[in-house]
């Protein structure tokens, strides 16, 4: 692997051929600051509940899969070709939906000081029903019924801090013992069928202050080694994207109120909890597309080079900040 270049390597793991061929996505910054963040208070809601459980789309969205899903992402390896699919019966084109999402997001951005976001990608969801899961999940839905409802577009954004994307929210808190508090996850996404039927999720983090202007990072070779240990253990079966960004940690001195953003490397792909599990069959194009959009991830601490195991480490304090390495410690 060239330093911050492309990861291209083949692995023979327990009779499986695993080929990793992905770009390494990093922001163009000279420093990696450590900062505290909190919740963005007093946001005034703007017409966000039109696309709700009472609409004629709400139930279908939760159980129907798309037969025409496409993805226009940020150039990373897991993304699918540019979305040109028109959402069925929607009055909006993909571009018009994205422009409308920008309008909605701008209304909220104006209420927060110094918020910066970056377009991540856009999905077109179809209303064509596919039996790609067990029939029991489609109880009450007529799969043969002609499509008459509108499709919709899903538009996603990253929140940026000092040019670095906030990419991992509650990853390391999932399944931790006793973890039941909220965190500002930096979620900014819109689900749009029309200008009358849509949902905007806007849950940003608010920067409180910079604690350290810059911190040292582990050698990139250590990061790859950490991921390779999981590949060779049979836990990573495919890789879609490797990216650098921030993950949120709890502040032990101001628990559930303020938080730290610390640098991590996130690998998205086919991640297994048990090496004995069979790799899912993604031969169906719809399944493959949904897998790539909703792929699991595994994270390496960008300072220590340690892989943060969310499956086997159930310690209740694993999301707490323990130690931040400074330049004084390595010089």
mmCIF file of C-alpha atoms in Angstrom:
data_model
loop_
_atom_site.group_PDB
_atom_site.id
_atom_site.type_symbol
_atom_site.label_atom_id
_atom_site.label_comp_id
_atom_site.label_asym_id
_atom_site.label_seq_id
_atom_site.Cartn_x
_atom_site.Cartn_y
_atom_site.Cartn_z
ATOM 1 C CA UNK A 1 0.000 0.000 0.000
ATOM 2 C CA UNK A 2 1.438 3.356 -0.980
ATOM 3 C CA UNK A 3 1.146 6.008 1.712
ATOM 4 C CA UNK A 4 -2.405 7.392 1.374
ATOM 5 C CA UNK A 5 -2.697 5.920 -2.108
ATOM 6 C CA UNK A 6 -4.585 2.785 -3.043
ATOM 7 C CA UNK A 7 -4.889 -0.470 -1.137
ATOM 8 C CA UNK A 8 -4.540 -3.286 -3.624
ATOM 9 C CA UNK A 9 -3.762 -6.744 -2.314
ATOM 10 C CA UNK A 10 -5.064 -10.306 -2.562
ATOM 11 C CA UNK A 11 -5.485 -12.533 0.492
ATOM 12 C CA UNK A 12 -6.028 -16.288 0.724
ATOM 13 C CA UNK A 13 -8.048 -16.837 3.880
ATOM 14 C CA UNK A 14 -9.359 -20.302 4.749
ATOM 15 C CA UNK A 15 -9.907 -21.151 1.124
ATOM 16 C CA UNK A 16 -11.512 -17.810 0.316
ATOM 17 C CA UNK A 17 -9.933 -15.408 -2.148
ATOM 18 C CA UNK A 18 -10.321 -11.896 -0.772
ATOM 19 C CA UNK A 19 -9.179 -9.088 -3.040
ATOM 20 C CA UNK A 20 -8.951 -5.578 -1.618
ATOM 21 C CA UNK A 21 -8.773 -2.905 -4.312
ATOM 22 C CA UNK A 22 -9.952 0.427 -2.928
ATOM 23 C CA UNK A 23 -8.897 4.054 -2.799
ATOM 24 C CA UNK A 24 -7.802 5.562 0.495
ATOM 25 C CA UNK A 25 -10.007 8.613 1.027
ATOM 26 C CA UNK A 26 -8.467 11.386 3.094
ATOM 27 C CA UNK A 27 -9.297 15.089 3.427
ATOM 28 C CA UNK A 28 -6.816 17.671 2.170
ATOM 29 C CA UNK A 29 -5.721 19.116 5.511
ATOM 30 C CA UNK A 30 -2.357 19.835 7.128
ATOM 31 C CA UNK A 31 -3.449 19.414 10.745
ATOM 32 C CA UNK A 32 -5.744 17.107 12.707
ATOM 33 C CA UNK A 33 -7.185 19.073 15.625
ATOM 34 C CA UNK A 34 -8.991 17.561 18.597
ATOM 35 C CA UNK A 35 -12.158 19.351 19.602
ATOM 36 C CA UNK A 36 -15.114 19.225 21.910
ATOM 37 C CA UNK A 37 -18.636 19.228 20.500
ATOM 38 C CA UNK A 38 -22.130 19.297 21.902
ATOM 39 C CA UNK A 39 -25.729 19.368 20.794
ATOM 40 C CA UNK A 40 -26.969 22.130 18.519
ATOM 41 C CA UNK A 41 -29.611 23.715 20.722
ATOM 42 C CA UNK A 42 -32.732 25.679 19.840
ATOM 43 C CA UNK A 43 -33.020 24.588 16.222
ATOM 44 C CA UNK A 44 -36.338 25.795 14.869
ATOM 45 C CA UNK A 45 -38.114 23.006 12.956
ATOM 46 C CA UNK A 46 -38.920 23.724 9.341
ATOM 47 C CA UNK A 47 -41.698 21.605 7.887
ATOM 48 C CA UNK A 48 -39.839 18.344 8.413
ATOM 49 C CA UNK A 49 -42.704 15.998 9.213
ATOM 50 C CA UNK A 50 -44.593 15.920 5.941
ATOM 51 C CA UNK A 51 -42.973 12.648 4.963
ATOM 52 C CA UNK A 52 -44.221 10.769 8.001
ATOM 53 C CA UNK A 53 -45.786 7.516 9.143
ATOM 54 C CA UNK A 54 -49.247 8.737 8.144
ATOM 55 C CA UNK A 55 -48.284 9.295 4.525
ATOM 56 C CA UNK A 56 -49.063 6.690 1.909
ATOM 57 C CA UNK A 57 -45.323 6.026 1.561
ATOM 58 C CA UNK A 58 -44.302 5.566 5.182
ATOM 59 C CA UNK A 59 -45.078 1.875 5.606
ATOM 60 C CA UNK A 60 -43.779 0.888 2.196
ATOM 61 C CA UNK A 61 -40.466 2.635 2.746
ATOM 62 C CA UNK A 62 -39.683 0.436 5.694
ATOM 63 C CA UNK A 63 -40.250 -2.891 3.936
ATOM 64 C CA UNK A 64 -39.984 -2.447 0.172
ATOM 65 C CA UNK A 65 -36.646 -2.701 -1.558
ATOM 66 C CA UNK A 66 -35.662 -0.878 -4.707
ATOM 67 C CA UNK A 67 -35.274 -2.432 -8.121
ATOM 68 C CA UNK A 68 -33.751 0.733 -9.542
ATOM 69 C CA UNK A 69 -31.519 2.011 -6.796
ATOM 70 C CA UNK A 70 -28.452 3.905 -7.895
ATOM 71 C CA UNK A 71 -25.920 5.931 -5.971
ATOM 72 C CA UNK A 72 -23.921 9.049 -6.701
ATOM 73 C CA UNK A 73 -21.321 9.226 -4.007
ATOM 74 C CA UNK A 74 -18.192 11.160 -3.229
ATOM 75 C CA UNK A 75 -15.902 9.184 -5.523
ATOM 76 C CA UNK A 76 -15.101 6.435 -3.062
ATOM 77 C CA UNK A 77 -14.698 2.877 -4.202
ATOM 78 C CA UNK A 78 -17.980 1.504 -2.869
ATOM 79 C CA UNK A 79 -20.148 3.981 -4.755
ATOM 80 C CA UNK A 80 -22.270 2.941 -7.710
ATOM 81 C CA UNK A 81 -22.613 4.770 -11.050
ATOM 82 C CA UNK A 82 -24.014 8.291 -11.236
ATOM 83 C CA UNK A 83 -27.715 8.257 -10.436
ATOM 84 C CA UNK A 84 -29.816 9.193 -13.443
ATOM 85 C CA UNK A 85 -32.845 7.122 -12.420
ATOM 86 C CA UNK A 86 -36.001 9.157 -12.038
ATOM 87 C CA UNK A 87 -38.044 8.295 -8.937
ATOM 88 C CA UNK A 88 -41.264 6.794 -10.209
ATOM 89 C CA UNK A 89 -44.166 9.250 -10.457
ATOM 90 C CA UNK A 90 -42.208 11.930 -8.615
ATOM 91 C CA UNK A 91 -42.492 15.443 -10.105
ATOM 92 C CA UNK A 92 -38.800 15.996 -9.321
ATOM 93 C CA UNK A 93 -35.757 14.960 -11.306
ATOM 94 C CA UNK A 94 -32.663 13.791 -9.389
ATOM 95 C CA UNK A 95 -31.099 17.249 -9.776
ATOM 96 C CA UNK A 96 -34.278 19.044 -8.698
ATOM 97 C CA UNK A 97 -34.486 16.825 -5.613
ATOM 98 C CA UNK A 98 -30.863 17.576 -4.727
ATOM 99 C CA UNK A 99 -31.439 21.318 -5.219
ATOM 100 C CA UNK A 100 -34.502 21.148 -2.955
ATOM 101 C CA UNK A 101 -32.486 19.273 -0.322
ATOM 102 C CA UNK A 102 -29.890 22.049 -0.453
ATOM 103 C CA UNK A 103 -32.652 24.600 0.198
ATOM 104 C CA UNK A 104 -33.918 22.666 3.215
ATOM 105 C CA UNK A 105 -30.442 22.187 4.672
ATOM 106 C CA UNK A 106 -29.614 25.878 4.164
ATOM 107 C CA UNK A 107 -32.578 26.878 6.326
ATOM 108 C CA UNK A 108 -31.083 24.937 9.212
ATOM 109 C CA UNK A 109 -27.474 25.859 8.533
ATOM 110 C CA UNK A 110 -28.373 29.504 9.000
ATOM 111 C CA UNK A 111 -29.293 28.750 12.625
ATOM 112 C CA UNK A 112 -25.876 27.321 13.563
ATOM 113 C CA UNK A 113 -22.594 29.195 13.674
ATOM 114 C CA UNK A 114 -19.703 27.856 11.604
ATOM 115 C CA UNK A 115 -21.349 24.665 10.364
ATOM 116 C CA UNK A 116 -19.800 23.127 7.262
ATOM 117 C CA UNK A 117 -21.222 20.194 5.318
ATOM 118 C CA UNK A 118 -20.177 18.147 2.316
ATOM 119 C CA UNK A 119 -22.372 16.288 -0.165
ATOM 120 C CA UNK A 120 -21.955 12.548 0.318
ATOM 121 C CA UNK A 121 -24.315 10.956 -2.177
ATOM 122 C CA UNK A 122 -27.790 10.523 -3.595
ATOM 123 C CA UNK A 123 -29.995 7.446 -3.923
ATOM 124 C CA UNK A 124 -33.065 6.881 -6.095
ATOM 125 C CA UNK A 125 -35.587 4.571 -4.450
ATOM 126 C CA UNK A 126 -38.103 2.783 -6.664
ATOM 127 C CA UNK A 127 -41.577 1.596 -5.635
ATOM 128 C CA UNK A 128 -41.207 -1.723 -7.486
ATOM 129 C CA UNK A 129 -41.510 -4.478 -4.933
ATOM 130 C CA UNK A 130 -39.054 -7.354 -4.923
ATOM 131 C CA UNK A 131 -39.161 -10.577 -2.964
ATOM 132 C CA UNK A 132 -35.575 -10.374 -1.780
ATOM 133 C CA UNK A 133 -36.328 -11.215 1.828
ATOM 134 C CA UNK A 134 -38.598 -13.731 3.472
ATOM 135 C CA UNK A 135 -42.259 -13.427 2.586
ATOM 136 C CA UNK A 136 -43.136 -12.846 6.227
ATOM 137 C CA UNK A 137 -41.609 -9.381 5.989
ATOM 138 C CA UNK A 138 -44.148 -8.416 3.333
ATOM 139 C CA UNK A 139 -47.354 -9.331 5.129
ATOM 140 C CA UNK A 140 -50.207 -7.179 3.854
ATOM 141 C CA UNK A 141 -48.321 -5.868 0.821
ATOM 142 C CA UNK A 142 -49.559 -6.791 -2.650
ATOM 143 C CA UNK A 143 -46.305 -7.418 -4.482
ATOM 144 C CA UNK A 144 -48.128 -7.724 -7.811
ATOM 145 C CA UNK A 145 -49.856 -4.382 -7.560
ATOM 146 C CA UNK A 146 -48.799 -1.916 -10.292
ATOM 147 C CA UNK A 147 -46.651 0.954 -9.131
ATOM 148 C CA UNK A 148 -48.808 4.027 -8.562
ATOM 149 C CA UNK A 149 -47.119 5.690 -5.598
ATOM 150 C CA UNK A 150 -44.192 8.030 -5.955
ATOM 151 C CA UNK A 151 -40.660 6.889 -5.589
ATOM 152 C CA UNK A 152 -38.265 9.080 -3.668
ATOM 153 C CA UNK A 153 -34.688 10.374 -3.463
ATOM 154 C CA UNK A 154 -32.358 10.062 -0.504
ATOM 155 C CA UNK A 155 -29.676 12.772 -0.294
ATOM 156 C CA UNK A 156 -26.909 12.508 2.313
ATOM 157 C CA UNK A 157 -24.251 14.878 3.639
ATOM 158 C CA UNK A 158 -21.217 14.731 5.913
ATOM 159 C CA UNK A 159 -20.627 17.349 8.559
ATOM 160 C CA UNK A 160 -17.074 18.743 8.371
ATOM 161 C CA UNK A 161 -14.890 20.028 11.199
ATOM 162 C CA UNK A 162 -11.793 21.945 10.122
ATOM 163 C CA UNK A 163 -12.025 20.221 6.752
ATOM 164 C CA UNK A 164 -12.259 16.699 8.206
ATOM 165 C CA UNK A 165 -15.530 14.740 7.866
ATOM 166 C CA UNK A 166 -17.370 13.511 10.928
ATOM 167 C CA UNK A 167 -17.996 9.978 9.685
ATOM 168 C CA UNK A 168 -18.633 7.716 12.680
ATOM 169 C CA UNK A 169 -21.360 8.411 15.210
ATOM 170 C CA UNK A 170 -22.397 5.777 17.743
ATOM 171 C CA UNK A 171 -20.348 2.952 16.194
ATOM 172 C CA UNK A 172 -18.371 2.003 19.268
ATOM 173 C CA UNK A 173 -21.275 2.490 21.647
ATOM 174 C CA UNK A 174 -23.494 -0.052 19.895
ATOM 175 C CA UNK A 175 -24.148 -3.052 22.159
ATOM 176 C CA UNK A 176 -22.018 -1.593 24.949
ATOM 177 C CA UNK A 177 -23.374 -2.425 28.384
ATOM 178 C CA UNK A 178 -25.481 0.343 29.845
ATOM 179 C CA UNK A 179 -25.216 2.681 26.852
ATOM 180 C CA UNK A 180 -28.517 4.497 26.536
ATOM 181 C CA UNK A 181 -27.746 8.191 26.046
ATOM 182 C CA UNK A 182 -27.927 10.299 22.924
ATOM 183 C CA UNK A 183 -24.997 11.777 21.044
ATOM 184 C CA UNK A 184 -24.953 14.465 18.329
ATOM 185 C CA UNK A 185 -24.401 12.089 15.433
ATOM 186 C CA UNK A 186 -23.894 14.618 12.656
ATOM 187 C CA UNK A 187 -26.727 13.098 10.611
ATOM 188 C CA UNK A 188 -27.831 15.333 7.764
ATOM 189 C CA UNK A 189 -30.004 13.660 5.138
ATOM 190 C CA UNK A 190 -33.202 14.249 3.236
ATOM 191 C CA UNK A 191 -35.787 11.809 1.869
ATOM 192 C CA UNK A 192 -37.741 13.567 -0.869
ATOM 193 C CA UNK A 193 -40.653 12.390 -3.008
ATOM 194 C CA UNK A 194 -41.852 15.890 -3.861
ATOM 195 C CA UNK A 195 -41.739 19.373 -2.384
ATOM 196 C CA UNK A 196 -44.861 18.436 -0.419
ATOM 197 C CA UNK A 197 -43.776 14.979 0.751
ATOM 198 C CA UNK A 198 -40.335 14.752 2.310
ATOM 199 C CA UNK A 199 -38.414 14.197 5.505
ATOM 200 C CA UNK A 200 -35.318 16.095 6.589
ATOM 201 C CA UNK A 201 -33.116 14.611 9.330
ATOM 202 C CA UNK A 202 -30.835 17.339 10.669
ATOM 203 C CA UNK A 203 -28.950 16.271 13.776
ATOM 204 C CA UNK A 204 -25.587 18.068 13.685
ATOM 205 C CA UNK A 205 -22.899 18.438 16.308
ATOM 206 C CA UNK A 206 -22.016 21.937 17.485
ATOM 207 C CA UNK A 207 -18.332 22.745 17.957
ATOM 208 C CA UNK A 208 -17.544 23.994 21.465
ATOM 209 C CA UNK A 209 -13.819 24.517 21.106
ATOM 210 C CA UNK A 210 -10.479 23.129 19.947
ATOM 211 C CA UNK A 211 -8.535 21.285 22.661
ATOM 212 C CA UNK A 212 -5.402 20.529 20.628
ATOM 213 C CA UNK A 213 -4.455 22.188 17.349
ATOM 214 C CA UNK A 214 -2.844 19.044 15.950
ATOM 215 C CA UNK A 215 -2.047 15.496 17.069
ATOM 216 C CA UNK A 216 0.269 12.759 15.764
ATOM 217 C CA UNK A 217 -1.103 9.769 13.873
ATOM 218 C CA UNK A 218 0.031 6.159 13.800
ATOM 219 C CA UNK A 219 1.977 5.076 10.675
ATOM 220 C CA UNK A 220 -0.420 4.108 7.918
ATOM 221 C CA UNK A 221 1.255 0.698 7.715
ATOM 222 C CA UNK A 222 0.085 0.033 11.295
ATOM 223 C CA UNK A 223 -3.478 0.873 10.274
ATOM 224 C CA UNK A 224 -3.383 -1.577 7.372
ATOM 225 C CA UNK A 225 -1.838 -4.236 9.614
ATOM 226 C CA UNK A 226 -4.733 -3.856 12.062
ATOM 227 C CA UNK A 227 -7.295 -4.337 9.305
ATOM 228 C CA UNK A 228 -5.321 -7.248 7.832
ATOM 229 C CA UNK A 229 -5.521 -9.074 11.148
ATOM 230 C CA UNK A 230 -9.289 -9.097 10.781
ATOM 231 C CA UNK A 231 -9.057 -10.095 7.120
ATOM 232 C CA UNK A 232 -6.800 -13.030 7.971
ATOM 233 C CA UNK A 233 -9.083 -13.970 10.856
ATOM 234 C CA UNK A 234 -11.940 -14.342 8.379
ATOM 235 C CA UNK A 235 -13.940 -11.383 9.705
ATOM 236 C CA UNK A 236 -13.572 -8.991 6.742
ATOM 237 C CA UNK A 237 -14.800 -10.626 3.512
ATOM 238 C CA UNK A 238 -14.919 -7.602 1.214
ATOM 239 C CA UNK A 239 -13.937 -3.932 1.352
ATOM 240 C CA UNK A 240 -15.802 -1.065 -0.298
ATOM 241 C CA UNK A 241 -14.143 2.003 1.146
ATOM 242 C CA UNK A 242 -11.379 3.141 3.501
ATOM 243 C CA UNK A 243 -11.694 6.701 4.741
ATOM 244 C CA UNK A 244 -10.230 9.016 7.366
ATOM 245 C CA UNK A 245 -12.377 11.172 9.596
ATOM 246 C CA UNK A 246 -13.692 11.794 13.080
ATOM 247 C CA UNK A 247 -15.517 9.512 15.504
ATOM 248 C CA UNK A 248 -17.370 10.781 18.551
ATOM 249 C CA UNK A 249 -16.323 9.850 22.099
ATOM 250 C CA UNK A 250 -17.926 10.622 25.439
ATOM 251 C CA UNK A 251 -16.328 13.162 27.759
ATOM 252 C CA UNK A 252 -15.958 11.420 31.163
ATOM 253 C CA UNK A 253 -15.882 14.796 32.925
ATOM 254 C CA UNK A 254 -19.113 16.066 31.369
ATOM 255 C CA UNK A 255 -20.916 12.849 30.545
ATOM 256 C CA UNK A 256 -23.724 12.911 27.954
ATOM 257 C CA UNK A 257 -23.402 16.680 27.535
ATOM 258 C CA UNK A 258 -20.110 17.295 25.783
ATOM 259 C CA UNK A 259 -18.132 14.978 23.525
ATOM 260 C CA UNK A 260 -14.763 14.668 21.790
ATOM 261 C CA UNK A 261 -14.116 14.144 18.087
ATOM 262 C CA UNK A 262 -11.058 11.942 17.611
ATOM 263 C CA UNK A 263 -9.441 10.729 14.346
ATOM 264 C CA UNK A 264 -10.124 7.231 13.040
ATOM 265 C CA UNK A 265 -9.818 5.132 9.900
ATOM 266 C CA UNK A 266 -13.107 3.494 8.879
ATOM 267 C CA UNK A 267 -13.302 0.459 6.600
ATOM 268 C CA UNK A 268 -16.754 -0.221 5.155
ATOM 269 C CA UNK A 269 -17.493 -3.582 3.638
ATOM 270 C CA UNK A 270 -18.753 -7.086 4.368
ATOM 271 C CA UNK A 271 -17.923 -7.495 8.052
ATOM 272 C CA UNK A 272 -18.690 -10.694 9.959
ATOM 273 C CA UNK A 273 -18.994 -11.129 13.707
ATOM 274 C CA UNK A 274 -17.951 -14.779 13.514
ATOM 275 C CA UNK A 275 -15.302 -16.265 11.230
ATOM 276 C CA UNK A 276 -17.476 -19.375 10.786
ATOM 277 C CA UNK A 277 -20.357 -17.425 9.242
ATOM 278 C CA UNK A 278 -20.979 -17.896 5.542
ATOM 279 C CA UNK A 279 -20.511 -14.853 3.325
ATOM 280 C CA UNK A 280 -23.925 -13.489 2.258
ATOM 281 C CA UNK A 281 -24.939 -14.013 -1.358
ATOM 282 C CA UNK A 282 -25.091 -10.648 -3.120
ATOM 283 C CA UNK A 283 -25.621 -12.034 -6.614
ATOM 284 C CA UNK A 284 -28.955 -10.202 -6.742
ATOM 285 C CA UNK A 285 -28.256 -6.647 -7.953
ATOM 286 C CA UNK A 286 -30.758 -5.203 -5.499
ATOM 287 C CA UNK A 287 -29.180 -6.967 -2.559
ATOM 288 C CA UNK A 288 -25.725 -5.854 -3.658
ATOM 289 C CA UNK A 289 -26.796 -2.238 -3.962
ATOM 290 C CA UNK A 290 -28.435 -2.210 -0.551
ATOM 291 C CA UNK A 291 -25.438 -3.941 1.000
ATOM 292 C CA UNK A 292 -23.104 -1.291 -0.371
ATOM 293 C CA UNK A 293 -25.313 1.534 0.821
ATOM 294 C CA UNK A 294 -25.821 0.076 4.294
ATOM 295 C CA UNK A 295 -22.498 -1.706 4.712
ATOM 296 C CA UNK A 296 -21.110 -2.372 8.160
ATOM 297 C CA UNK A 297 -17.826 -0.848 9.171
ATOM 298 C CA UNK A 298 -14.863 -1.536 11.392
ATOM 299 C CA UNK A 299 -12.713 1.245 12.802
ATOM 300 C CA UNK A 300 -9.038 1.702 13.685
ATOM 301 C CA UNK A 301 -7.912 4.405 16.115
ATOM 302 C CA UNK A 302 -5.807 6.720 13.931
ATOM 303 C CA UNK A 303 -3.493 7.569 16.825
ATOM 304 C CA UNK A 304 -2.774 4.184 18.370
ATOM 305 C CA UNK A 305 -3.364 1.992 15.320
ATOM 306 C CA UNK A 306 -5.635 -0.213 17.462
ATOM 307 C CA UNK A 307 -8.696 -1.825 15.910
ATOM 308 C CA UNK A 308 -11.795 -0.960 17.939
ATOM 309 C CA UNK A 309 -13.785 -4.182 18.143
ATOM 310 C CA UNK A 310 -17.503 -3.411 18.540
ATOM 311 C CA UNK A 311 -18.550 -7.072 18.618
ATOM 312 C CA UNK A 312 -16.485 -8.668 21.356
ATOM 313 C CA UNK A 313 -15.621 -5.727 23.611
ATOM 314 C CA UNK A 314 -18.798 -5.059 25.578
ATOM 315 C CA UNK A 315 -17.223 -2.850 28.245
ATOM 316 C CA UNK A 316 -19.545 -0.054 29.287
ATOM 317 C CA UNK A 317 -16.727 2.511 29.185
ATOM 318 C CA UNK A 318 -15.402 1.741 25.723
ATOM 319 C CA UNK A 319 -16.852 4.966 24.265
ATOM 320 C CA UNK A 320 -15.117 7.145 26.866
ATOM 321 C CA UNK A 321 -12.040 9.186 25.964
ATOM 322 C CA UNK A 322 -9.125 7.630 27.819
ATOM 323 C CA UNK A 323 -5.936 9.125 26.414
ATOM 324 C CA UNK A 324 -5.106 11.504 23.572
ATOM 325 C CA UNK A 325 -1.543 11.209 22.292
ATOM 326 C CA UNK A 326 0.186 14.592 21.916
ATOM 327 C CA UNK A 327 3.237 15.654 19.971
ATOM 328 C CA UNK A 328 5.155 16.110 23.241
ATOM 329 C CA UNK A 329 4.860 12.389 23.855
ATOM 330 C CA UNK A 330 6.359 11.363 20.519
ATOM 331 C CA UNK A 331 9.026 14.066 20.067
#
